[in-house]
Amino acid sequence: MTATNSDIEKAAGVLRAGGLVVFPTETVYGLGANAEDRAAVSRIFEVKGRPPSHPLIVHIAGVEHLGDWVENVPATARLLAEHFWPGPLTLVLRRGRRVPFEATGGLETVAVRVPDHPLALALLATFGGGVTAPSANRFGSVSPTTADHVRAELGDAVDFVLDGSPCQVGVESTIVDVTSDVPAVLRPGGVTREDLEAVLGYPLEVPSASRVRVPGQHPSHYAPRARVVLVDPEQVIAEAELARERGHRVGVFLPPPFADAPVKAHAVVAVPRSMAAYARGLYGFLRELDQRGCDLIIASLPPEEGLGLAIANRLRRAAGPRPSASNIPAPRP
Ligand code: TXA
Ligand code: MG
């Protein structure tokens, strides 16, 4: 089902009344609140189970509103905003006075973006203000790319769900800190490093897997229930079959060169050859393997260029250490 104009009106009304609205963006579904309503913003953290120190992204209707939300707009920020918005790019800038500390986790900076989705843009235009929204999942788990994912995970905890089709990009926005002269990529995402460098005209520093640059980015973010283990592409089949012999219900991400190879496993996902299709499908694949009862997922990293950089980042985090061992299911006896 896709939302109608009256759904947009209703959703905007819910935001004005201090409620929470789930809405589709081109990247993932967001859990939105009126950015200037402290109580509503605080409720996002309760619903997600997210620590209040983890800042949110303020979504706005267009680049022309940027100045309303940030203290000043350096030339580099303006260049990137004008080039990539609407689109999967989030800019971190000095916080404007309209933005409450509830939204920034106490920081003097704020993350802002214009999403490239007709329903999100219609909602933002109708509502008229800024909408703070994290991905519409429980803290630490896989981001939702369909309205069904959201309902399965958040159910009645939200006031309204704007139903759109599956998200077209499938991984979250690229976050770039433009508060200093040297822009820094804090999270790889839907806008590639190559695209950014082409517009900037110089190379960018991208964080290594081990360094956590963004507050609120645990190593174990984006994790399904099943434990994720990363191996070399050539090793995927052998490792999966070994784990199966040891009693695991193994899900396999079969890399493109081995798409047709037979593999003894509980569930198999053939990884798309195109990185855009892989990004679009990634979170759905992880959810699917959870749903099919896998306790272990064997996967490999794609080449870390283009969208492959964001995919590899999410897979690494999905495979990262968990805050507690309790959510790792034991293998079958
Ligand atoms: O594609 C997306 O970005 C999606 C859609 C819904 O827009 N949103 C999203 O939100 O992924 P969330 O909350 O799951 O991730 C936002 C990230 C967090 O890792 C947070 O730490 C970072 O943005 N962030 C927010 N404000 C920041 C700030 N002032 N400085 C540095 N990082 C910030
Ligand atoms: Mg998230």
Short mmCIF file of N, CA and C in Angstrom, two decimals, residues 87-180:
data_model
loop_
_atom_site.label_atom_id
_atom_site.label_comp_id
_atom_site.label_asym_id
_atom_site.label_seq_id
_atom_site.Cartn_x
_atom_site.Cartn_y
_atom_site.Cartn_z
N GLY A 87 19.09 13.89 -1.53
CA GLY A 87 19.88 12.70 -1.76
C GLY A 87 20.49 12.17 -0.48
N PRO A 88 21.15 10.99 -0.59
CA PRO A 88 21.63 10.29 0.61
C PRO A 88 22.93 10.84 1.17
N LEU A 89 22.95 12.15 1.44
CA LEU A 89 24.11 12.80 2.02
C LEU A 89 23.67 13.60 3.24
N THR A 90 24.33 13.37 4.37
CA THR A 90 24.05 14.13 5.60
C THR A 90 25.26 14.99 5.91
N LEU A 91 24.99 16.28 6.19
CA LEU A 91 26.08 17.21 6.50
C LEU A 91 26.06 17.56 7.98
N VAL A 92 27.20 17.48 8.63
CA VAL A 92 27.32 17.89 10.03
C VAL A 92 27.88 19.31 10.06
N LEU A 93 27.11 20.21 10.71
CA LEU A 93 27.44 21.63 10.76
C LEU A 93 27.25 22.16 12.18
N ARG A 94 27.60 23.44 12.39
CA ARG A 94 27.36 24.06 13.71
C ARG A 94 25.87 24.17 13.96
N ARG A 95 25.45 23.80 15.15
CA ARG A 95 24.04 23.77 15.52
C ARG A 95 23.41 25.17 15.52
N GLY A 96 22.29 25.31 14.84
CA GLY A 96 21.51 26.55 14.94
C GLY A 96 20.68 26.52 16.22
N ARG A 97 20.20 27.71 16.65
CA ARG A 97 19.49 27.78 17.95
C ARG A 97 18.17 27.03 17.96
N ARG A 98 17.59 26.82 16.79
CA ARG A 98 16.31 26.10 16.74
C ARG A 98 16.43 24.64 17.13
N VAL A 99 17.66 24.12 17.02
CA VAL A 99 17.83 22.68 17.24
C VAL A 99 18.07 22.41 18.73
N PRO A 100 17.18 21.68 19.39
CA PRO A 100 17.38 21.41 20.81
C PRO A 100 18.50 20.40 21.04
N PHE A 101 19.10 20.46 22.22
CA PHE A 101 20.19 19.53 22.54
C PHE A 101 19.69 18.08 22.59
N GLU A 102 18.39 17.90 22.81
CA GLU A 102 17.83 16.54 22.78
C GLU A 102 18.13 15.88 21.44
N ALA A 103 18.11 16.67 20.36
CA ALA A 103 18.31 16.12 19.02
C ALA A 103 19.78 15.89 18.70
N THR A 104 20.66 16.67 19.34
CA THR A 104 22.09 16.56 18.99
C THR A 104 22.87 15.76 20.02
N GLY A 105 22.17 15.19 20.99
CA GLY A 105 22.88 14.45 22.03
C GLY A 105 23.82 15.36 22.81
N GLY A 106 23.45 16.63 22.92
CA GLY A 106 24.25 17.57 23.69
C GLY A 106 25.37 18.22 22.89
N LEU A 107 25.52 17.86 21.61
CA LEU A 107 26.61 18.42 20.80
C LEU A 107 26.27 19.82 20.30
N GLU A 108 27.32 20.59 19.99
CA GLU A 108 27.12 21.91 19.39
C GLU A 108 27.07 21.82 17.86
N THR A 109 27.07 20.60 17.35
CA THR A 109 26.91 20.42 15.90
C THR A 109 25.59 19.70 15.64
N VAL A 110 25.12 19.78 14.40
CA VAL A 110 23.88 19.10 14.04
C VAL A 110 24.03 18.46 12.66
N ALA A 111 23.43 17.30 12.50
CA ALA A 111 23.44 16.60 11.22
C ALA A 111 22.15 16.92 10.48
N VAL A 112 22.27 17.29 9.19
CA VAL A 112 21.09 17.71 8.41
C VAL A 112 21.10 17.04 7.06
N ARG A 113 19.90 16.65 6.58
CA ARG A 113 19.83 16.20 5.18
C ARG A 113 18.46 16.42 4.58
N VAL A 114 18.42 16.45 3.23
CA VAL A 114 17.18 16.51 2.46
C VAL A 114 17.01 15.16 1.78
N PRO A 115 16.04 14.36 2.23
CA PRO A 115 15.88 13.02 1.66
C PRO A 115 15.30 13.07 0.25
N ASP A 116 15.70 12.12 -0.58
CA ASP A 116 15.22 12.08 -1.96
C ASP A 116 14.11 11.04 -2.10
N HIS A 117 12.96 11.37 -1.52
CA HIS A 117 11.82 10.46 -1.62
C HIS A 117 10.55 11.32 -1.68
N PRO A 118 9.68 11.05 -2.64
CA PRO A 118 8.51 11.93 -2.80
C PRO A 118 7.64 12.02 -1.54
N LEU A 119 7.46 10.91 -0.82
CA LEU A 119 6.62 10.96 0.38
C LEU A 119 7.30 11.74 1.50
N ALA A 120 8.61 11.53 1.66
CA ALA A 120 9.35 12.25 2.69
C ALA A 120 9.31 13.75 2.39
N LEU A 121 9.52 14.12 1.12
CA LEU A 121 9.53 15.53 0.75
C LEU A 121 8.14 16.14 0.91
N ALA A 122 7.10 15.38 0.55
CA ALA A 122 5.72 15.87 0.72
C ALA A 122 5.42 16.08 2.21
N LEU A 123 5.85 15.13 3.03
CA LEU A 123 5.62 15.26 4.48
C LEU A 123 6.34 16.50 5.02
N LEU A 124 7.60 16.67 4.64
CA LEU A 124 8.39 17.80 5.15
C LEU A 124 7.79 19.13 4.70
N ALA A 125 7.34 19.18 3.44
CA ALA A 125 6.76 20.42 2.92
C ALA A 125 5.43 20.72 3.62
N THR A 126 4.60 19.69 3.81
CA THR A 126 3.30 19.89 4.44
C THR A 126 3.46 20.27 5.91
N PHE A 127 4.38 19.57 6.58
CA PHE A 127 4.62 19.86 8.00
C PHE A 127 5.23 21.24 8.17
N GLY A 128 6.18 21.56 7.33
CA GLY A 128 6.74 22.91 7.33
C GLY A 128 7.96 23.13 8.21
N GLY A 129 8.28 22.18 9.07
CA GLY A 129 9.46 22.32 9.94
C GLY A 129 10.49 21.26 9.66
N GLY A 130 11.39 21.09 10.61
CA GLY A 130 12.39 20.03 10.50
C GLY A 130 11.92 18.78 11.22
N VAL A 131 12.31 17.64 10.72
CA VAL A 131 11.93 16.36 11.33
C VAL A 131 13.19 15.59 11.71
N THR A 132 13.38 15.40 13.02
CA THR A 132 14.51 14.56 13.45
C THR A 132 14.11 13.12 13.29
N ALA A 133 14.98 12.33 12.69
CA ALA A 133 14.64 10.92 12.49
C ALA A 133 15.88 10.06 12.41
N PRO A 134 15.94 9.07 13.28
CA PRO A 134 16.92 8.00 13.09
C PRO A 134 16.28 6.93 12.23
N SER A 135 17.02 5.91 11.89
CA SER A 135 16.41 4.77 11.21
C SER A 135 15.38 4.14 12.15
N ALA A 136 14.28 3.64 11.56
CA ALA A 136 13.12 3.20 12.36
C ALA A 136 13.25 1.76 12.85
N ASN A 137 14.37 1.50 13.52
CA ASN A 137 14.59 0.16 14.08
C ASN A 137 14.96 0.30 15.54
N ARG A 138 14.93 -0.81 16.27
CA ARG A 138 15.41 -0.78 17.65
C ARG A 138 16.92 -0.60 17.62
N PHE A 139 17.46 0.03 18.65
CA PHE A 139 18.88 0.35 18.74
C PHE A 139 19.74 -0.89 18.46
N GLY A 140 20.68 -0.74 17.54
CA GLY A 140 21.64 -1.80 17.28
C GLY A 140 21.21 -2.79 16.22
N SER A 141 19.91 -2.82 15.88
CA SER A 141 19.49 -3.84 14.93
C SER A 141 19.51 -3.31 13.50
N VAL A 142 19.03 -4.13 12.59
CA VAL A 142 19.13 -3.83 11.16
C VAL A 142 18.10 -2.77 10.77
N SER A 143 18.51 -1.78 9.97
CA SER A 143 17.58 -0.72 9.56
C SER A 143 16.50 -1.27 8.64
N PRO A 144 15.28 -0.70 8.73
CA PRO A 144 14.17 -1.19 7.92
C PRO A 144 14.17 -0.56 6.52
N THR A 145 13.95 -1.36 5.51
CA THR A 145 13.85 -0.82 4.15
C THR A 145 12.47 -1.04 3.55
N THR A 146 11.54 -1.60 4.34
CA THR A 146 10.13 -1.67 3.91
C THR A 146 9.26 -1.31 5.11
N ALA A 147 8.00 -0.92 4.82
CA ALA A 147 7.07 -0.59 5.90
C ALA A 147 6.76 -1.84 6.73
N ASP A 148 6.79 -3.01 6.10
CA ASP A 148 6.57 -4.25 6.85
C ASP A 148 7.66 -4.49 7.88
N HIS A 149 8.91 -4.20 7.51
CA HIS A 149 10.01 -4.33 8.48
C HIS A 149 9.70 -3.47 9.71
N VAL A 150 9.22 -2.24 9.46
CA VAL A 150 8.96 -1.31 10.57
C VAL A 150 7.86 -1.86 11.46
N ARG A 151 6.77 -2.33 10.85
CA ARG A 151 5.65 -2.83 11.65
C ARG A 151 6.08 -4.03 12.46
N ALA A 152 6.90 -4.90 11.85
CA ALA A 152 7.36 -6.08 12.57
C ALA A 152 8.19 -5.69 13.79
N GLU A 153 8.92 -4.59 13.67
CA GLU A 153 9.85 -4.25 14.74
C GLU A 153 9.30 -3.25 15.74
N LEU A 154 8.55 -2.25 15.28
CA LEU A 154 8.09 -1.20 16.19
C LEU A 154 6.60 -1.28 16.51
N GLY A 155 5.85 -1.93 15.63
CA GLY A 155 4.42 -2.16 15.88
C GLY A 155 3.68 -0.94 16.38
N ASP A 156 3.09 -1.07 17.55
CA ASP A 156 2.23 -0.02 18.10
C ASP A 156 3.00 1.11 18.77
N ALA A 157 4.31 0.99 18.84
CA ALA A 157 5.09 1.99 19.56
C ALA A 157 5.11 3.34 18.85
N VAL A 158 4.68 3.38 17.58
CA VAL A 158 4.68 4.65 16.85
C VAL A 158 3.24 5.07 16.55
N ASP A 159 3.04 6.36 16.23
CA ASP A 159 1.68 6.87 16.08
C ASP A 159 1.17 6.76 14.65
N PHE A 160 2.07 6.75 13.68
CA PHE A 160 1.61 6.69 12.29
C PHE A 160 2.74 6.14 11.41
N VAL A 161 2.37 5.28 10.46
CA VAL A 161 3.36 4.77 9.50
C VAL A 161 2.95 5.20 8.10
N LEU A 162 3.79 6.01 7.47
CA LEU A 162 3.57 6.39 6.07
C LEU A 162 4.15 5.27 5.22
N ASP A 163 3.28 4.63 4.49
CA ASP A 163 3.68 3.42 3.77
C ASP A 163 4.16 3.79 2.37
N GLY A 164 5.43 3.52 2.08
CA GLY A 164 5.95 3.74 0.74
C GLY A 164 6.45 2.42 0.21
N SER A 165 7.01 2.41 -0.95
CA SER A 165 7.56 1.16 -1.48
C SER A 165 8.92 0.90 -0.83
N PRO A 166 9.55 -0.24 -1.15
CA PRO A 166 10.87 -0.51 -0.57
C PRO A 166 11.87 0.60 -0.92
N CYS A 167 12.77 0.91 0.01
CA CYS A 167 13.74 1.98 -0.20
C CYS A 167 14.68 1.64 -1.36
N GLN A 168 14.97 2.63 -2.18
CA GLN A 168 15.73 2.39 -3.40
C GLN A 168 17.23 2.30 -3.19
N VAL A 169 17.76 3.01 -2.20
CA VAL A 169 19.22 2.96 -1.96
C VAL A 169 19.54 1.81 -1.02
N GLY A 170 18.83 1.72 0.09
CA GLY A 170 18.93 0.54 0.95
C GLY A 170 19.94 0.60 2.07
N VAL A 171 20.95 1.45 1.96
CA VAL A 171 21.86 1.71 3.09
C VAL A 171 21.73 3.19 3.45
N GLU A 172 22.11 3.54 4.69
CA GLU A 172 21.90 4.89 5.17
C GLU A 172 22.75 5.91 4.41
N SER A 173 22.44 7.18 4.70
CA SER A 173 23.14 8.28 4.04
C SER A 173 24.63 8.31 4.43
N THR A 174 25.41 8.90 3.56
CA THR A 174 26.81 9.20 3.84
C THR A 174 26.84 10.42 4.75
N ILE A 175 27.60 10.35 5.86
CA ILE A 175 27.68 11.50 6.76
C ILE A 175 29.04 12.17 6.58
N VAL A 176 29.01 13.48 6.27
CA VAL A 176 30.24 14.24 6.10
C VAL A 176 30.25 15.41 7.07
N ASP A 177 31.30 15.48 7.86
CA ASP A 177 31.50 16.60 8.77
C ASP A 177 32.12 17.75 7.97
N VAL A 178 31.38 18.86 7.88
CA VAL A 178 31.89 20.02 7.14
C VAL A 178 32.06 21.22 8.08
N THR A 179 32.28 20.92 9.36
CA THR A 179 32.47 22.04 10.31
C THR A 179 33.87 22.65 10.18
N SER A 180 34.83 21.88 9.66
CA SER A 180 36.16 22.47 9.46
C SER A 180 36.46 22.54 7.97
#
